[in-house]
Amino acid sequence: MSHFDEAQAAVEAALAAGARYADARVLHRRTESMQARDGDVERLERGESAGVGVRALVGSGWGFQAVGELSTAAARRAGSAAAAIARASATLGGPPVDLITTPPRVGSWASGCAVDPATVPLSTKGDLLAGVTAASRAGGADVAEATYQTWDTRSWFVSSEGHRIDQHIRECGAGMSATAVGDSQTQRRSYPSAFGRYGTRGWDLVTELDLPAHAERIAEEARALLTAPLCPAGETTLILGGEQMSLQIHESVGHAIELDRILGWEAAFAGTSWLELGRLGSLRFGAPLMNITIDPTIPGAVGSFGYDDEGSPAIARDAVRDGIWVGVLAGRDSARAAGLDYAGNVRADGFARLPMVRMSNVGLEPGPHTLEEIIAATDDGILMETNRSYSIDDRRLNFQFGTEIGYEVKNGRLGRMLRNPTYTGISPRFWASMDMLSSEIVPYGLPICGKGQPLQLARPGHPAAPARFRNVRVGVRG
Amino acid sequence: MRPADVAARTLDLVRAAAGPAAEAEVAVDRRRTALTRFAASAVHQNVADDTTTVRLQLHLGGRTTIVQGTATGAAGLRALVDDAVATAAAAPVDATWPGLARPGPPSGGRTARRSAEDDDPVARAGQVRAFVAALDGLPGAGFCSTRHHTAAYANTAGRFVAGTDTQATLDGVARCGTAEGVARASSSSLAGLDGARLGARAAAKARAGTDPVDLAPGRYQVVLEPTAVADVLWLLGYFGFDGRAYTRGSSFAEPGARQFDPAITIVDDPVGPDSLGLPFDVEGTGRRRLDLVTAGVTRGVVHNRRTARSAGADATGHADTDIPLSGGVATAHLHLLPAGPRCAAVPEVDGPAADAAVADLVGAVTDGLLVTDHFYTRALDPRAVVVTGLTRNGLWRIEGGRVTAPVRNLRFTQSYLRALAPGAVLGVGRHAVDVPAGLTAVVRAPALHLAEWNYTGGSDG
């Protein structure tokens, strides 16, 4: 079933109302999620949303209107309303707005999906989550929780320039946690990460995660953390596990290279960036080992797509090459404002939200080492794994992270477990101190990344591997 | 179709499809939201949407499912109900079903007065224009938003409630060199906002923040303005007064214990005469003023029906589906009560303090900091609400009761619980204001004078 007609009607209505450019996305999404706690399924939820979102450019003013209704009449009303909103925007004046020139695309794309989550019986899914939470409880957890989520999204995009694209993206993933409650503290361990693991894949991803094999372990680790020694305070060599590296990339690289932040468009809320456009291509972001790509073409990664939400095709691009900052995440209007010639990273959270600059898959290329080699090469340091907290300033410069668990590293071997590990640093200094990087890349991803007003949630991917950093401040406490 | 009609129609379809034994509740929520964003004093994003969501929870044969959709026509509602019945039949057994809200008051909600201009992008642009004009040449960024919410709830036990809520918010920063100043306010209508006043306040802060000095990390007395107190309140609610955190043992809350300074009284009140929010939650439970902390003594936490069942308590009307990662329960409209009776307004003052009530607290500080705002605050230890974050939008040194110099932003790591512990609160402002907090909430807060706040580093390293 196609909804190109509704999208076309919305665009035509916006043009008739005075827009010089318009695009429209019709979106139909089905979602499913389940949560279990302590051996019982607590919540099963399914959702279906459908509607159209129209973007119109009048003069140098943008307008966007969405309606949760699928009919050509509703689409036309939304197109006219978008143009009226754009006219109101233009009343305040401002710099000229335009889009970089791209050829109109006509295409179709679908993500891979070996096992459609919709074909897996609910009872099978429920047995999995109830079973792993029961096993965690038996393993010593005071609270054991597990969840899965699926999204099945079909979209139809039309622009006044001739774009006509339909996509079908299926996403899926799961995760679980065990919490141990002590007299004055709680400790938590998660698997496969603090946020679960998600991908543009089917239920096969959940099967591969093998939650049952880790249910007891995380419970035992959570309980052991209650009596583990505190992470010491001071400066040391820090080894980060791959999952924490994915958060490090997300916060200190991914958001920093968003062009809308660099241009000041997010100044009042998410913030700006310490990166200055004039230094694109020459600024040293980190050590020569640091190679970061923007790659929405990675099969199965959660940030993958065929086309972004303004019709630009997915293309891999360097963000940091040999430690030098060389690329940004851009949309067609921000690229034009910055004098760049590429876009391709504009996405929206459903039909009712404006497409804006978002991460796709922003991640590391593999290094030459393994985690085992990194530990063996470290005389004195700390290994930290699995994110527990994350905070970074509005320029994406000063960060402080906490992880669920840490281990002493002494004379090339793992030592005692450490609780409440934290580390802090300044982004370019921290990345410049990376002297070992593992080749063991995993396509981690986040099921939730907030940006924009009204708030939009995205699911970016972050391929990452363990790495070592020198002279890092650890053990910051209140 | 009105939300109330959609709810009734859906229940009829459930009865026909699932029979009289089915327990079902329907929450219908029509939201018309509009938001105008500006940066460099020009509008760069301007959006509106009008979406109705139907949420059906069905408990059938000991199994439960929630289905949600945006279609409100006859075919869409029938498909929704059919999906719910089929899903419930295949769902795992629900051992913790808490049952439905029983019939009883309130039978209807507050009817919000809504001006036509609340939907008008030109009116929003007018508020932005007034804010920008008051900056007197400084570049400004922020947003002006309106939200009109019409909701209805009905269940097979016979409960029906409906109501409306409107909110408008203006939130903006002014920039002067590298210094930023902020002003933000929420109201029940666009007309209740004053773009010019907020713009002037943001500009005064930005101008007073130029050429900041570095300050060594350490523990300082602070005056937190309402914008920063909003963050403290919100996170205390998220990690402590949340019934889900309470039932899983990760909340600090110990009802009956003196956990806060006697100057601290916190209520959750979405039903007061000038409160914001609907008078019932998505499970149909009526809301009321709920005492969370009274003169330093913790009184309770907020519950949805499941956390209430787990805790052996009554649901308090705080089921929530809006807050990301909230787990289905969240505070609605937190108020930290000001010192003395609430006053409608206080005078503006010269300098960086937000108003005369803040300036009063500054006057009592011998050596400390005036803090406008917190940014990117995250919990290191949810149980003690140990939070790390940064100052933002204006930080000043206070010496001898006077603001003496702007200070470069600092990172802190601080237990919010300890910051408000017995003996730690040296003063509470006499004027509380509604400020946006978290990602989607609004809280009402006065300024606070606190004995100690732990700054662990400069924001530039």
PDB file of C-alpha atoms in Angstrom, chain B residues 159-284:
ATOM      1  CA  ARG B 159     -15.437   5.524  35.663  1.00  0.00           C
ATOM      2  CA  PHE B 160     -15.454   8.473  33.281  1.00  0.00           C
ATOM      3  CA  VAL B 161     -13.423  11.665  33.543  1.00  0.00           C
ATOM      4  CA  ALA B 162     -12.548  14.362  31.043  1.00  0.00           C
ATOM      5  CA  GLY B 163     -10.676  17.615  31.141  1.00  0.00           C
ATOM      6  CA  THR B 164      -8.473  20.102  29.426  1.00  0.00           C
ATOM      7  CA  ASP B 165      -5.177  21.744  30.163  1.00  0.00           C
ATOM      8  CA  THR B 166      -3.264  24.503  28.442  1.00  0.00           C
ATOM      9  CA  GLN B 167       0.339  25.529  28.891  1.00  0.00           C
ATOM     10  CA  ALA B 168       2.521  28.172  27.314  1.00  0.00           C
ATOM     11  CA  THR B 169       6.244  28.587  27.844  1.00  0.00           C
ATOM     12  CA  LEU B 170       8.826  31.166  26.840  1.00  0.00           C
ATOM     13  CA  ASP B 171      12.427  30.188  27.419  1.00  0.00           C
ATOM     14  CA  GLY B 172      15.305  32.228  26.057  1.00  0.00           C
ATOM     15  CA  VAL B 173      18.942  33.119  26.453  1.00  0.00           C
ATOM     16  CA  ALA B 174      20.813  36.277  25.576  1.00  0.00           C
ATOM     17  CA  ARG B 175      24.472  36.127  24.664  1.00  0.00           C
ATOM     18  CA  CYS B 176      27.058  38.839  25.390  1.00  0.00           C
ATOM     19  CA  GLY B 177      30.463  37.696  24.212  1.00  0.00           C
ATOM     20  CA  THR B 178      30.877  34.284  25.788  1.00  0.00           C
ATOM     21  CA  ALA B 179      28.426  35.083  28.587  1.00  0.00           C
ATOM     22  CA  GLU B 180      24.838  33.893  28.501  1.00  0.00           C
ATOM     23  CA  GLY B 181      21.837  34.893  30.551  1.00  0.00           C
ATOM     24  CA  VAL B 182      18.551  33.035  30.726  1.00  0.00           C
ATOM     25  CA  ALA B 183      14.947  33.768  31.598  1.00  0.00           C
ATOM     26  CA  ARG B 184      12.106  31.295  31.365  1.00  0.00           C
ATOM     27  CA  ALA B 185       8.525  31.063  32.504  1.00  0.00           C
ATOM     28  CA  SER B 186       5.452  28.922  32.002  1.00  0.00           C
ATOM     29  CA  SER B 187       1.818  29.905  32.246  1.00  0.00           C
ATOM     30  CA  SER B 188      -1.609  28.522  31.438  1.00  0.00           C
ATOM     31  CA  SER B 189      -1.855  30.792  28.384  1.00  0.00           C
ATOM     32  CA  LEU B 190       0.297  32.700  25.927  1.00  0.00           C
ATOM     33  CA  ALA B 191      -1.138  35.941  27.284  1.00  0.00           C
ATOM     34  CA  GLY B 192       0.275  35.038  30.684  1.00  0.00           C
ATOM     35  CA  LEU B 193       3.814  35.374  29.374  1.00  0.00           C
ATOM     36  CA  ASP B 194       5.749  38.609  29.164  1.00  0.00           C
ATOM     37  CA  GLY B 195       8.368  38.355  26.424  1.00  0.00           C
ATOM     38  CA  ALA B 196       9.723  41.833  27.034  1.00  0.00           C
ATOM     39  CA  ARG B 197      10.259  41.284  30.753  1.00  0.00           C
ATOM     40  CA  LEU B 198      11.925  37.937  30.208  1.00  0.00           C
ATOM     41  CA  GLY B 199      14.138  39.355  27.453  1.00  0.00           C
ATOM     42  CA  ALA B 200      15.248  42.214  29.680  1.00  0.00           C
ATOM     43  CA  ARG B 201      16.089  39.782  32.477  1.00  0.00           C
ATOM     44  CA  ALA B 202      18.100  37.501  30.151  1.00  0.00           C
ATOM     45  CA  ALA B 203      19.986  40.497  28.750  1.00  0.00           C
ATOM     46  CA  ALA B 204      20.786  41.871  32.209  1.00  0.00           C
ATOM     47  CA  LYS B 205      22.230  38.516  33.211  1.00  0.00           C
ATOM     48  CA  ALA B 206      24.279  38.196  30.023  1.00  0.00           C
ATOM     49  CA  ARG B 207      25.722  41.691  30.398  1.00  0.00           C
ATOM     50  CA  ALA B 208      26.566  41.014  34.041  1.00  0.00           C
ATOM     51  CA  GLY B 209      28.356  37.800  33.032  1.00  0.00           C
ATOM     52  CA  THR B 210      31.075  39.157  30.784  1.00  0.00           C
ATOM     53  CA  ASP B 211      34.763  38.676  31.624  1.00  0.00           C
ATOM     54  CA  PRO B 212      34.244  35.867  34.121  1.00  0.00           C
ATOM     55  CA  VAL B 213      36.965  34.886  36.554  1.00  0.00           C
ATOM     56  CA  ASP B 214      38.149  31.371  37.303  1.00  0.00           C
ATOM     57  CA  LEU B 215      37.296  30.004  40.721  1.00  0.00           C
ATOM     58  CA  ALA B 216      39.039  27.100  42.403  1.00  0.00           C
ATOM     59  CA  PRO B 217      36.893  23.982  42.814  1.00  0.00           C
ATOM     60  CA  GLY B 218      35.642  23.445  46.356  1.00  0.00           C
ATOM     61  CA  ARG B 219      32.598  23.635  48.580  1.00  0.00           C
ATOM     62  CA  TYR B 220      30.731  26.946  48.451  1.00  0.00           C
ATOM     63  CA  GLN B 221      27.581  28.421  49.916  1.00  0.00           C
ATOM     64  CA  VAL B 222      25.135  28.972  47.073  1.00  0.00           C
ATOM     65  CA  VAL B 223      22.005  30.825  46.180  1.00  0.00           C
ATOM     66  CA  LEU B 224      20.228  28.692  43.590  1.00  0.00           C
ATOM     67  CA  GLU B 225      17.774  30.673  41.494  1.00  0.00           C
ATOM     68  CA  PRO B 226      14.391  29.048  40.728  1.00  0.00           C
ATOM     69  CA  THR B 227      15.728  27.853  37.362  1.00  0.00           C
ATOM     70  CA  ALA B 228      18.412  25.808  39.169  1.00  0.00           C
ATOM     71  CA  VAL B 229      16.105  24.735  42.009  1.00  0.00           C
ATOM     72  CA  ALA B 230      13.767  23.325  39.337  1.00  0.00           C
ATOM     73  CA  ASP B 231      16.480  20.844  38.397  1.00  0.00           C
ATOM     74  CA  VAL B 232      16.988  19.841  42.040  1.00  0.00           C
ATOM     75  CA  LEU B 233      13.276  19.311  42.569  1.00  0.00           C
ATOM     76  CA  TRP B 234      12.820  17.412  39.343  1.00  0.00           C
ATOM     77  CA  LEU B 235      15.621  14.947  40.088  1.00  0.00           C
ATOM     78  CA  LEU B 236      14.482  14.442  43.689  1.00  0.00           C
ATOM     79  CA  GLY B 237      11.115  13.545  42.191  1.00  0.00           C
ATOM     80  CA  TYR B 238      12.562  11.303  39.498  1.00  0.00           C
ATOM     81  CA  PHE B 239      14.832   9.302  41.782  1.00  0.00           C
ATOM     82  CA  GLY B 240      13.143   9.625  45.144  1.00  0.00           C
ATOM     83  CA  PHE B 241       9.442  10.437  45.106  1.00  0.00           C
ATOM     84  CA  ASP B 242       8.809   8.001  42.257  1.00  0.00           C
ATOM     85  CA  GLY B 243       6.800   4.987  43.411  1.00  0.00           C
ATOM     86  CA  ARG B 244       8.657   2.678  41.050  1.00  0.00           C
ATOM     87  CA  ALA B 245      12.028   3.659  42.533  1.00  0.00           C
ATOM     88  CA  TYR B 246      10.482   3.329  45.993  1.00  0.00           C
ATOM     89  CA  THR B 247       9.165  -0.197  45.442  1.00  0.00           C
ATOM     90  CA  ARG B 248      12.455  -1.401  43.961  1.00  0.00           C
ATOM     91  CA  GLY B 249      14.468  -0.048  46.900  1.00  0.00           C
ATOM     92  CA  SER B 250      16.419   2.564  44.973  1.00  0.00           C
ATOM     93  CA  SER B 251      14.628   5.605  46.438  1.00  0.00           C
ATOM     94  CA  PHE B 252      15.867   7.579  49.425  1.00  0.00           C
ATOM     95  CA  ALA B 253      12.305   8.170  50.609  1.00  0.00           C
ATOM     96  CA  GLU B 254      11.511   6.995  54.133  1.00  0.00           C
ATOM     97  CA  PRO B 255       8.009   8.224  55.008  1.00  0.00           C
ATOM     98  CA  GLY B 256       7.957   9.648  58.509  1.00  0.00           C
ATOM     99  CA  ALA B 257      11.685  10.351  58.626  1.00  0.00           C
ATOM    100  CA  ARG B 258      13.157  13.847  58.897  1.00  0.00           C
ATOM    101  CA  GLN B 259      15.214  13.713  55.719  1.00  0.00           C
ATOM    102  CA  PHE B 260      15.130  17.413  54.825  1.00  0.00           C
ATOM    103  CA  ASP B 261      15.671  20.734  56.505  1.00  0.00           C
ATOM    104  CA  PRO B 262      12.574  22.035  58.343  1.00  0.00           C
ATOM    105  CA  ALA B 263      12.413  24.886  55.819  1.00  0.00           C
ATOM    106  CA  ILE B 264      11.600  22.416  53.053  1.00  0.00           C
ATOM    107  CA  THR B 265       7.993  21.586  52.198  1.00  0.00           C
ATOM    108  CA  ILE B 266       7.289  19.907  48.861  1.00  0.00           C
ATOM    109  CA  VAL B 267       3.887  19.077  47.444  1.00  0.00           C
ATOM    110  CA  ASP B 268       2.696  17.731  44.129  1.00  0.00           C
ATOM    111  CA  ASP B 269      -0.290  19.814  43.151  1.00  0.00           C
ATOM    112  CA  PRO B 270      -1.735  19.705  39.649  1.00  0.00           C
ATOM    113  CA  VAL B 271      -5.199  20.738  40.865  1.00  0.00           C
ATOM    114  CA  GLY B 272      -4.630  24.066  42.616  1.00  0.00           C
ATOM    115  CA  PRO B 273      -6.329  27.162  41.201  1.00  0.00           C
ATOM    116  CA  ASP B 274      -3.314  28.195  39.135  1.00  0.00           C
ATOM    117  CA  SER B 275      -1.629  24.822  38.785  1.00  0.00           C
ATOM    118  CA  LEU B 276      -0.769  23.221  35.471  1.00  0.00           C
ATOM    119  CA  GLY B 277      -1.739  19.762  34.279  1.00  0.00           C
ATOM    120  CA  LEU B 278      -4.768  17.522  34.037  1.00  0.00           C
ATOM    121  CA  PRO B 279      -6.713  16.607  37.210  1.00  0.00           C
ATOM    122  CA  PHE B 280      -6.440  12.858  36.491  1.00  0.00           C
ATOM    123  CA  ASP B 281      -3.838  10.531  35.082  1.00  0.00           C
ATOM    124  CA  VAL B 282      -3.787   8.115  32.169  1.00  0.00           C
ATOM    125  CA  GLU B 283      -5.244   5.383  34.434  1.00  0.00           C
ATOM    126  CA  GLY B 284      -8.158   7.627  35.354  1.00  0.00           C
TER     127      GLY B 284
END
